[in-house]
Amino acid sequence: MIARAPAKAIVSGEHAVVYGAPALAIAIARYAEVRVVRQGDPDQLTLILADLNHQSRIDRQQLLHQTDTANQHYQDFLAGTAPIKAVLQQPSSLYFYAIGTLLQLFPDLPLGLEIRIKSDIPLGSGMGSSAATVAAMLAAIAADAGLKLSDQQLFELSHGAEQLQHGRSSGLDPAVCCWGGMLRFQDGKFEKRTFSNMAGWYLLDSGRPSVSTGECGVQVRQQFLHSDIWTEFAEVTNSLEQAISGGQSELILDSIRVNQRLLSHIGVVPERVQQLVAQIEAQGGAAKISGAGAVAGDNAGLVLVYCPDKTVANALTPKMTLTPLQVAANGAASVLS
Ligand code: PMV
């Protein structure tokens, strides 16, 4: 059984979505792919993380035990007594945790599996690599075992694992990876949006951040938990959504520029990336970080660029690599339905 899940780009509302503001995100055509093969002892499983050259084996008892331990460490994180890094410590921990929670939901699930995960989504760069690999893996295991796992359950399990990976996850990443297309997401609920025209949108990689999403989330929370700035984020997300659906390119440009300034204000856009965006603006385009960004270092991961005028994009390409945004219409949940 093979399942795949797309990467995602947040169009607007990163960080703000954690504080109840809406966000708009889109699935993009880069994929995590998971192959599940039946093999050997029905009480054991082998996990292969092909991109990390990592392989590990685990049995049912250890899996359930590790899941409980991870939940306890997560409670310590929530209580402020442990850093988020202490919750899932090994490369395999995220995947074992997700499978452990699937086992708690379906205790008769047979193991005896070799699970191979590979992904062409850059790690830790704001493209939802962890959510996509987890959603594809759970979808592949469930489909292979013929489990009646609903799309909503797939989302909830993926979101559960994402919480332990990122500290406090709004659920936006797993929702896009599970359902694909464009979503408006708020307070744990999403609505699908149509995207008739994504011409003029590009992805730009500013380099892998030196800090994790979880670490960015902790710093933003310390400084802005009770701030009014989330209302401004909500307004800009709403105007961007209207502008995209109405194809109003001037309003899209304005909204992205405002959005980027708000993100810089909360401290998640390193100086070097602010300068990169300034170069794009100087040519008549607009750009913003997409994802958690970075509270330290020079890199901020994914940057979303909008240049409706092709000559602007052409003028920028000698200096930077702009990849046209290609939307992925389906998410991991399409394997189950
Ligand atoms: O993991 P990233 O870089 O895609 O960031 C996730 C988006 C945040 O809003 C920062 C966190 C969340 O759970 O929504």
CSV table of C-alpha atoms and ligand atoms in Angstrom, one decimal:
chain,number,residue,atom,x,y,z
A,1,MET,CA,0.0,0.0,0.0
A,2,ILE,CA,1.3,3.4,-0.9
A,3,ALA,CA,-0.2,6.7,0.3
A,4,ARG,CA,1.0,10.2,-0.2
A,5,ALA,CA,0.3,13.7,1.2
A,6,PRO,CA,1.1,17.1,-0.2
A,7,ALA,CA,3.2,19.9,1.3
A,8,LYS,CA,1.5,23.1,2.2
A,9,ALA,CA,2.1,26.8,2.1
A,10,ILE,CA,0.4,29.2,4.4
A,11,VAL,CA,-1.0,32.1,2.4
A,12,SER,CA,-1.9,34.1,5.4
A,13,GLY,CA,-2.4,33.8,9.2
A,14,GLU,CA,0.6,31.8,10.5
A,15,HIS,CA,1.0,32.3,14.2
A,16,ALA,CA,-2.2,34.3,14.4
A,17,VAL,CA,-4.2,31.1,13.8
A,18,VAL,CA,-2.9,29.7,17.1
A,19,TYR,CA,-4.6,32.7,18.8
A,20,GLY,CA,-8.0,32.2,17.1
A,21,ALA,CA,-7.5,34.3,14.0
A,22,PRO,CA,-8.4,32.8,10.6
A,23,ALA,CA,-5.7,31.4,8.2
A,24,LEU,CA,-5.6,30.6,4.6
A,25,ALA,CA,-3.4,27.8,3.3
A,26,ILE,CA,-2.9,25.8,0.2
A,27,ALA,CA,-1.6,22.3,-0.6
A,28,ILE,CA,1.3,22.3,-3.0
A,29,ALA,CA,2.5,19.6,-5.4
A,30,ARG,CA,5.5,18.3,-3.4
A,31,TYR,CA,4.8,15.0,-1.6
A,32,ALA,CA,5.6,12.8,1.3
A,33,GLU,CA,5.2,9.2,0.2
A,34,VAL,CA,4.8,6.2,2.5
A,35,ARG,CA,4.9,2.5,1.5
A,36,VAL,CA,3.6,-0.1,3.9
A,37,VAL,CA,4.5,-3.8,3.3
A,38,ARG,CA,3.3,-6.7,5.4
A,39,GLN,CA,6.1,-8.8,6.8
A,40,GLY,CA,7.2,-11.0,9.7
A,41,ASP,CA,6.1,-10.9,13.3
A,42,PRO,CA,2.6,-9.4,13.7
A,43,ASP,CA,3.7,-7.8,16.9
A,44,GLN,CA,6.6,-5.9,15.5
A,45,LEU,CA,7.2,-3.2,13.0
A,46,THR,CA,10.1,-1.7,11.1
A,47,LEU,CA,10.3,2.0,10.3
A,48,ILE,CA,12.6,3.2,7.6
A,49,LEU,CA,13.2,7.0,7.2
A,50,ALA,CA,14.8,6.8,3.8
A,51,ASP,CA,15.8,10.5,3.6
A,52,LEU,CA,17.6,10.3,7.0
A,53,ASN,CA,19.1,6.8,6.4
A,54,HIS,CA,17.5,5.7,9.6
A,55,GLN,CA,15.9,2.4,10.4
A,56,SER,CA,14.4,1.1,13.7
A,57,ARG,CA,12.3,-1.7,15.0
A,58,ILE,CA,9.7,-1.7,17.8
A,59,ASP,CA,7.1,-4.1,19.3
A,60,ARG,CA,3.6,-3.4,20.4
A,61,GLN,CA,4.4,-3.1,24.1
A,62,GLN,CA,7.3,-0.7,23.5
A,63,LEU,CA,5.1,1.4,21.2
A,64,LEU,CA,2.3,1.8,23.7
A,65,HIS,CA,4.8,2.6,26.4
A,66,GLN,CA,6.6,5.2,24.4
A,67,THR,CA,3.3,6.8,23.5
A,68,ASP,CA,2.4,7.2,27.2
A,69,THR,CA,5.8,8.6,28.0
A,70,ALA,CA,5.6,11.1,25.2
A,71,ASN,CA,2.2,12.2,26.5
A,72,GLN,CA,3.7,12.7,30.0
A,73,HIS,CA,6.5,14.8,28.6
A,74,TYR,CA,4.0,16.8,26.6
A,75,GLN,CA,2.1,17.6,29.8
A,76,ASP,CA,5.5,18.8,31.3
A,77,PHE,CA,5.9,21.0,28.3
A,78,LEU,CA,2.4,22.5,28.7
A,79,ALA,CA,3.2,23.0,32.4
A,80,GLY,CA,6.3,25.0,31.4
A,81,THR,CA,8.7,22.5,33.1
A,82,ALA,CA,10.2,20.9,29.9
A,83,PRO,CA,11.3,22.3,26.5
A,84,ILE,CA,9.4,21.1,23.4
A,85,LYS,CA,12.6,19.3,22.2
A,86,ALA,CA,12.4,16.9,25.2
A,87,VAL,CA,9.0,15.5,24.1
A,88,LEU,CA,9.9,13.6,20.9
A,89,GLN,CA,13.6,13.0,21.1
A,90,GLN,CA,14.5,10.6,18.2
A,91,PRO,CA,13.8,10.9,14.5
A,92,SER,CA,11.5,7.9,14.8
A,93,SER,CA,9.6,9.2,17.9
A,94,LEU,CA,7.0,11.3,16.0
A,95,TYR,CA,6.0,8.3,13.8
A,96,PHE,CA,6.0,5.8,16.7
A,97,TYR,CA,3.8,8.2,18.6
A,98,ALA,CA,1.4,8.6,15.8
A,99,ILE,CA,1.1,4.8,15.3
A,100,GLY,CA,0.8,4.4,19.1
A,101,THR,CA,-2.3,6.7,19.1
A,102,LEU,CA,-3.7,4.7,16.1
A,103,LEU,CA,-3.3,1.5,18.1
A,104,GLN,CA,-5.1,3.1,21.1
A,105,LEU,CA,-8.0,3.8,18.7
A,106,PHE,CA,-7.9,0.3,17.0
A,107,PRO,CA,-6.4,-2.1,19.6
A,108,ASP,CA,-6.7,-5.1,17.2
A,109,LEU,CA,-4.6,-3.4,14.5
A,110,PRO,CA,-2.1,-6.1,13.3
A,111,LEU,CA,1.5,-4.8,13.1
A,112,GLY,CA,3.9,-7.0,11.1
A,113,LEU,CA,4.7,-4.1,8.9
A,114,GLU,CA,7.6,-2.5,7.2
A,115,ILE,CA,6.9,1.2,6.8
A,116,ARG,CA,9.1,3.2,4.5
A,117,ILE,CA,8.8,7.0,4.5
A,118,LYS,CA,10.4,9.3,2.0
A,119,SER,CA,9.6,12.9,1.1
A,120,ASP,CA,10.6,15.6,-1.4
A,121,ILE,CA,9.3,18.2,1.1
A,122,PRO,CA,12.3,20.1,2.6
A,123,LEU,CA,12.5,19.4,6.4
A,124,GLY,CA,11.8,22.2,8.9
A,125,SER,CA,11.2,24.8,6.2
A,126,GLY,CA,7.6,25.8,6.7
A,127,MET,CA,6.2,23.4,4.1
A,128,GLY,CA,4.5,21.0,6.6
A,129,SER,CA,6.9,18.1,6.1
A,130,SER,CA,6.1,16.5,9.5
A,131,ALA,CA,2.4,16.7,9.0
A,132,ALA,CA,2.6,15.3,5.5
A,133,THR,CA,4.7,12.3,6.4
A,134,VAL,CA,2.5,11.5,9.4
A,135,ALA,CA,-0.8,11.9,7.5
A,136,ALA,CA,0.5,9.8,4.6
A,137,MET,CA,1.8,7.1,7.0
A,138,LEU,CA,-1.4,6.8,9.0
A,139,ALA,CA,-3.5,6.7,5.8
A,140,ALA,CA,-1.3,4.0,4.3
A,141,ILE,CA,-1.4,1.8,7.5
A,142,ALA,CA,-5.2,2.3,7.8
A,143,ALA,CA,-5.9,1.5,4.1
A,144,ASP,CA,-3.5,-1.5,4.2
A,145,ALA,CA,-5.4,-3.0,7.3
A,146,GLY,CA,-8.8,-2.1,5.9
A,147,LEU,CA,-9.6,0.0,9.0
A,148,LYS,CA,-12.6,2.2,9.0
A,149,LEU,CA,-10.7,5.4,9.7
A,150,SER,CA,-12.7,8.5,8.8
A,151,ASP,CA,-11.1,11.6,7.2
A,152,GLN,CA,-11.8,13.4,10.5
A,153,GLN,CA,-10.0,10.7,12.5
A,154,LEU,CA,-7.1,10.8,10.2
A,155,PHE,CA,-6.9,14.6,10.7
A,156,GLU,CA,-7.3,14.3,14.5
A,157,LEU,CA,-4.5,11.7,14.8
A,158,SER,CA,-2.2,13.7,12.6
A,159,HIS,CA,-3.0,16.8,14.6
A,160,GLY,CA,-2.3,14.9,17.9
A,161,ALA,CA,1.2,14.0,16.7
A,162,GLU,CA,1.8,17.5,15.4
A,163,GLN,CA,1.0,19.0,18.8
A,164,LEU,CA,3.9,17.0,20.4
A,165,GLN,CA,6.2,17.9,17.5
A,166,HIS,CA,5.5,21.7,17.5
A,167,GLY,CA,4.2,22.4,21.0
A,168,ARG,CA,0.9,24.1,20.2
A,169,SER,CA,-0.3,23.3,16.7
A,170,SER,CA,-3.4,25.0,15.4
A,171,GLY,CA,-4.1,22.0,13.2
A,172,LEU,CA,-3.7,24.0,10.0
A,173,ASP,CA,-0.7,21.9,8.6
A,174,PRO,CA,-2.4,18.5,9.1
A,175,ALA,CA,-5.7,19.8,7.8
A,176,VAL,CA,-4.1,20.9,4.5
A,177,CYS,CA,-2.1,17.7,4.2
A,178,CYS,CA,-5.2,15.6,4.8
A,179,TRP,CA,-7.6,17.4,2.6
A,180,GLY,CA,-5.5,19.2,-0.1
A,181,GLY,CA,-6.6,22.2,-2.1
A,182,MET,CA,-7.1,25.6,-0.5
A,183,LEU,CA,-8.5,25.9,3.0
A,184,ARG,CA,-9.7,28.6,5.3
A,185,PHE,CA,-9.0,27.4,8.8
A,186,GLN,CA,-10.1,28.8,12.2
A,187,ASP,CA,-10.6,27.4,15.7
A,188,GLY,CA,-9.9,23.9,14.5
A,189,LYS,CA,-12.5,24.0,11.7
A,190,PHE,CA,-11.9,24.4,8.0
A,191,GLU,CA,-13.8,25.3,4.9
A,192,LYS,CA,-12.6,24.4,1.4
A,193,ARG,CA,-12.0,27.4,-0.9
A,194,THR,CA,-11.7,27.4,-4.7
A,195,PHE,CA,-8.6,28.7,-6.3
A,196,SER,CA,-9.4,29.5,-9.9
A,197,ASN,CA,-6.1,31.3,-10.6
A,198,MET,CA,-2.8,31.0,-8.8
A,199,ALA,CA,-0.8,32.5,-11.7
A,200,GLY,CA,1.8,35.0,-10.5
A,201,TRP,CA,2.4,33.0,-7.2
A,202,TYR,CA,5.9,31.6,-6.6
A,203,LEU,CA,7.8,29.8,-3.9
A,204,LEU,CA,11.2,30.9,-2.8
A,205,ASP,CA,13.4,29.0,-0.3
A,206,SER,CA,15.2,31.3,2.1
A,207,GLY,CA,17.1,28.4,3.6
A,208,ARG,CA,16.3,26.1,6.6
A,209,PRO,CA,15.8,28.0,9.8
A,210,SER,CA,18.1,27.2,12.7
A,211,VAL,CA,15.2,27.2,15.1
A,212,SER,CA,12.1,24.9,15.1
A,213,THR,CA,8.5,25.8,14.7
A,214,GLY,CA,8.0,24.9,18.4
A,215,GLU,CA,10.7,27.3,19.5
A,216,CYS,CA,9.3,30.1,17.4
A,217,GLY,CA,5.9,29.4,18.9
A,218,VAL,CA,7.2,29.7,22.4
A,219,GLN,CA,8.9,33.0,21.9
A,220,VAL,CA,5.9,34.6,20.0
A,221,ARG,CA,3.6,33.4,22.8
A,222,GLN,CA,5.8,34.9,25.5
A,223,GLN,CA,5.7,38.3,23.8
A,224,PHE,CA,2.3,38.5,22.1
A,225,LEU,CA,-0.2,36.2,23.9
A,226,HIS,CA,-2.4,39.1,25.0
A,227,SER,CA,-1.6,41.4,22.1
A,228,ASP,CA,-4.2,43.1,19.8
A,229,ILE,CA,-2.0,42.3,16.8
A,230,TRP,CA,-3.9,39.1,16.1
A,231,THR,CA,-6.9,41.3,15.1
A,232,GLU,CA,-4.7,43.0,12.5
A,233,PHE,CA,-3.6,39.6,11.2
A,234,ALA,CA,-7.3,38.5,11.0
A,235,GLU,CA,-8.2,41.6,8.9
A,236,VAL,CA,-5.3,41.1,6.5
A,237,THR,CA,-6.2,37.4,6.0
A,238,ASN,CA,-9.8,38.4,5.3
A,239,SER,CA,-8.8,41.0,2.7
A,240,LEU,CA,-6.4,38.6,1.1
A,241,GLU,CA,-9.0,36.0,0.8
A,242,GLN,CA,-11.4,38.4,-0.9
A,243,ALA,CA,-8.7,39.7,-3.2
A,244,ILE,CA,-7.8,36.2,-4.3
A,245,SER,CA,-11.4,35.1,-4.9
A,246,GLY,CA,-12.0,38.4,-6.8
A,247,GLY,CA,-8.7,38.2,-8.7
A,248,GLN,CA,-7.8,41.8,-7.5
A,249,SER,CA,-4.0,41.8,-8.0
A,250,GLU,CA,-3.4,45.2,-6.5
A,251,LEU,CA,-5.2,44.3,-3.3
A,252,ILE,CA,-3.3,41.0,-3.2
A,253,LEU,CA,0.0,42.9,-3.4
A,254,ASP,CA,-1.0,45.3,-0.6
A,255,SER,CA,-2.3,42.6,1.7
A,256,ILE,CA,0.8,40.5,1.4
A,257,ARG,CA,3.0,43.6,2.1
A,258,VAL,CA,1.0,44.4,5.2
A,259,ASN,CA,1.1,40.7,6.2
A,260,GLN,CA,4.9,40.6,5.9
A,261,ARG,CA,5.2,43.8,8.1
A,262,LEU,CA,3.1,42.2,10.8
A,263,LEU,CA,5.2,39.0,10.7
A,264,SER,CA,8.4,41.1,11.0
A,265,HIS,CA,6.8,42.9,14.0
A,266,ILE,CA,6.3,39.7,15.9
A,267,GLY,CA,10.0,38.8,15.3
A,268,VAL,CA,9.8,35.8,13.0
A,269,VAL,CA,11.5,37.4,10.0
A,270,PRO,CA,15.3,37.5,10.2
A,271,GLU,CA,16.9,40.8,8.9
A,272,ARG,CA,18.4,39.0,5.8
A,273,VAL,CA,15.0,37.8,4.8
A,274,GLN,CA,13.5,41.2,5.3
A,275,GLN,CA,16.1,42.5,2.9
A,276,LEU,CA,15.2,39.8,0.4
A,277,VAL,CA,11.6,40.8,0.5
A,278,ALA,CA,12.5,44.4,0.1
A,279,GLN,CA,14.3,43.6,-3.2
A,280,ILE,CA,11.1,41.9,-4.4
A,281,GLU,CA,9.0,44.9,-3.3
A,282,ALA,CA,11.4,47.3,-5.0
A,283,GLN,CA,10.7,45.6,-8.3
A,284,GLY,CA,6.9,45.9,-7.8
A,285,GLY,CA,6.2,42.4,-6.4
A,286,ALA,CA,5.2,41.3,-2.8
A,287,ALA,CA,6.4,38.5,-0.6
A,288,LYS,CA,6.0,37.1,2.9
A,289,ILE,CA,7.4,34.3,4.9
A,290,SER,CA,5.1,31.3,4.9
A,291,GLY,CA,5.1,29.1,8.0
A,292,ALA,CA,6.7,29.7,11.4
A,293,GLY,CA,9.6,31.7,10.1
A,294,ALA,CA,12.6,32.0,12.5
A,295,VAL,CA,13.2,33.9,15.8
A,296,ALA,CA,17.0,33.5,15.3
A,297,GLY,CA,19.6,33.0,12.6
A,298,ASP,CA,19.4,34.2,9.0
A,299,ASN,CA,17.0,31.8,7.3
A,300,ALA,CA,13.2,31.7,7.5
A,301,GLY,CA,12.3,28.7,5.3
A,302,LEU,CA,9.6,29.1,2.7
A,303,VAL,CA,8.8,32.6,1.3
A,304,LEU,CA,5.7,33.1,-0.7
A,305,VAL,CA,6.1,35.6,-3.6
A,306,TYR,CA,3.4,37.3,-5.7
A,307,CYS,CA,4.4,38.9,-9.0
A,308,PRO,CA,1.3,39.2,-11.2
A,309,ASP,CA,3.4,41.0,-13.8
A,310,LYS,CA,5.7,38.5,-15.5
A,311,THR,CA,8.3,41.1,-16.3
A,312,VAL,CA,8.8,41.6,-12.5
A,313,ALA,CA,9.3,37.9,-12.0
A,314,ASN,CA,11.7,37.8,-14.9
A,315,ALA,CA,13.7,40.7,-13.4
A,316,LEU,CA,14.1,38.9,-10.1
A,317,THR,CA,15.1,35.4,-11.4
A,318,PRO,CA,18.8,36.2,-12.0
A,319,LYS,CA,19.0,37.0,-8.3
A,320,MET,CA,16.7,34.3,-6.8
A,321,THR,CA,15.1,31.0,-7.7
A,322,LEU,CA,11.3,31.5,-8.0
A,323,THR,CA,9.3,28.2,-8.4
A,324,PRO,CA,5.8,28.7,-9.7
A,325,LEU,CA,3.2,27.5,-7.1
A,326,GLN,CA,1.4,24.4,-8.2
A,327,VAL,CA,-1.6,23.4,-6.2
A,328,ALA,CA,-2.3,19.8,-5.1
A,329,ALA,CA,-6.0,19.2,-5.2
A,330,ASN,CA,-6.0,16.0,-3.0
A,331,GLY,CA,-4.7,15.3,0.4
A,332,ALA,CA,-3.8,12.0,2.2
A,333,ALA,CA,-7.5,11.5,3.1
A,334,SER,CA,-8.2,10.7,-0.6
A,335,VAL,CA,-6.6,7.3,0.1
A,336,LEU,CA,-9.3,6.4,2.6
A,337,SER,CA,-12.3,7.5,0.5
B,1,PMV,O1,5.5,24.4,10.8
B,1,PMV,P1,5.2,25.6,10.0
B,1,PMV,O2,6.5,26.4,9.7
B,1,PMV,O3,4.4,25.4,8.8
B,1,PMV,O4,4.4,26.6,10.9
B,1,PMV,C1,3.1,26.2,11.4
B,1,PMV,C2,2.3,27.4,11.5
B,1,PMV,C3,2.1,28.1,12.8
B,1,PMV,O5,1.0,29.0,12.7
B,1,PMV,C4,3.4,28.9,13.2
B,1,PMV,C5,1.8,27.0,13.9
B,1,PMV,C6,0.4,26.4,13.7
B,1,PMV,O6,0.3,25.3,14.3
B,1,PMV,O7,-0.5,26.9,13.1
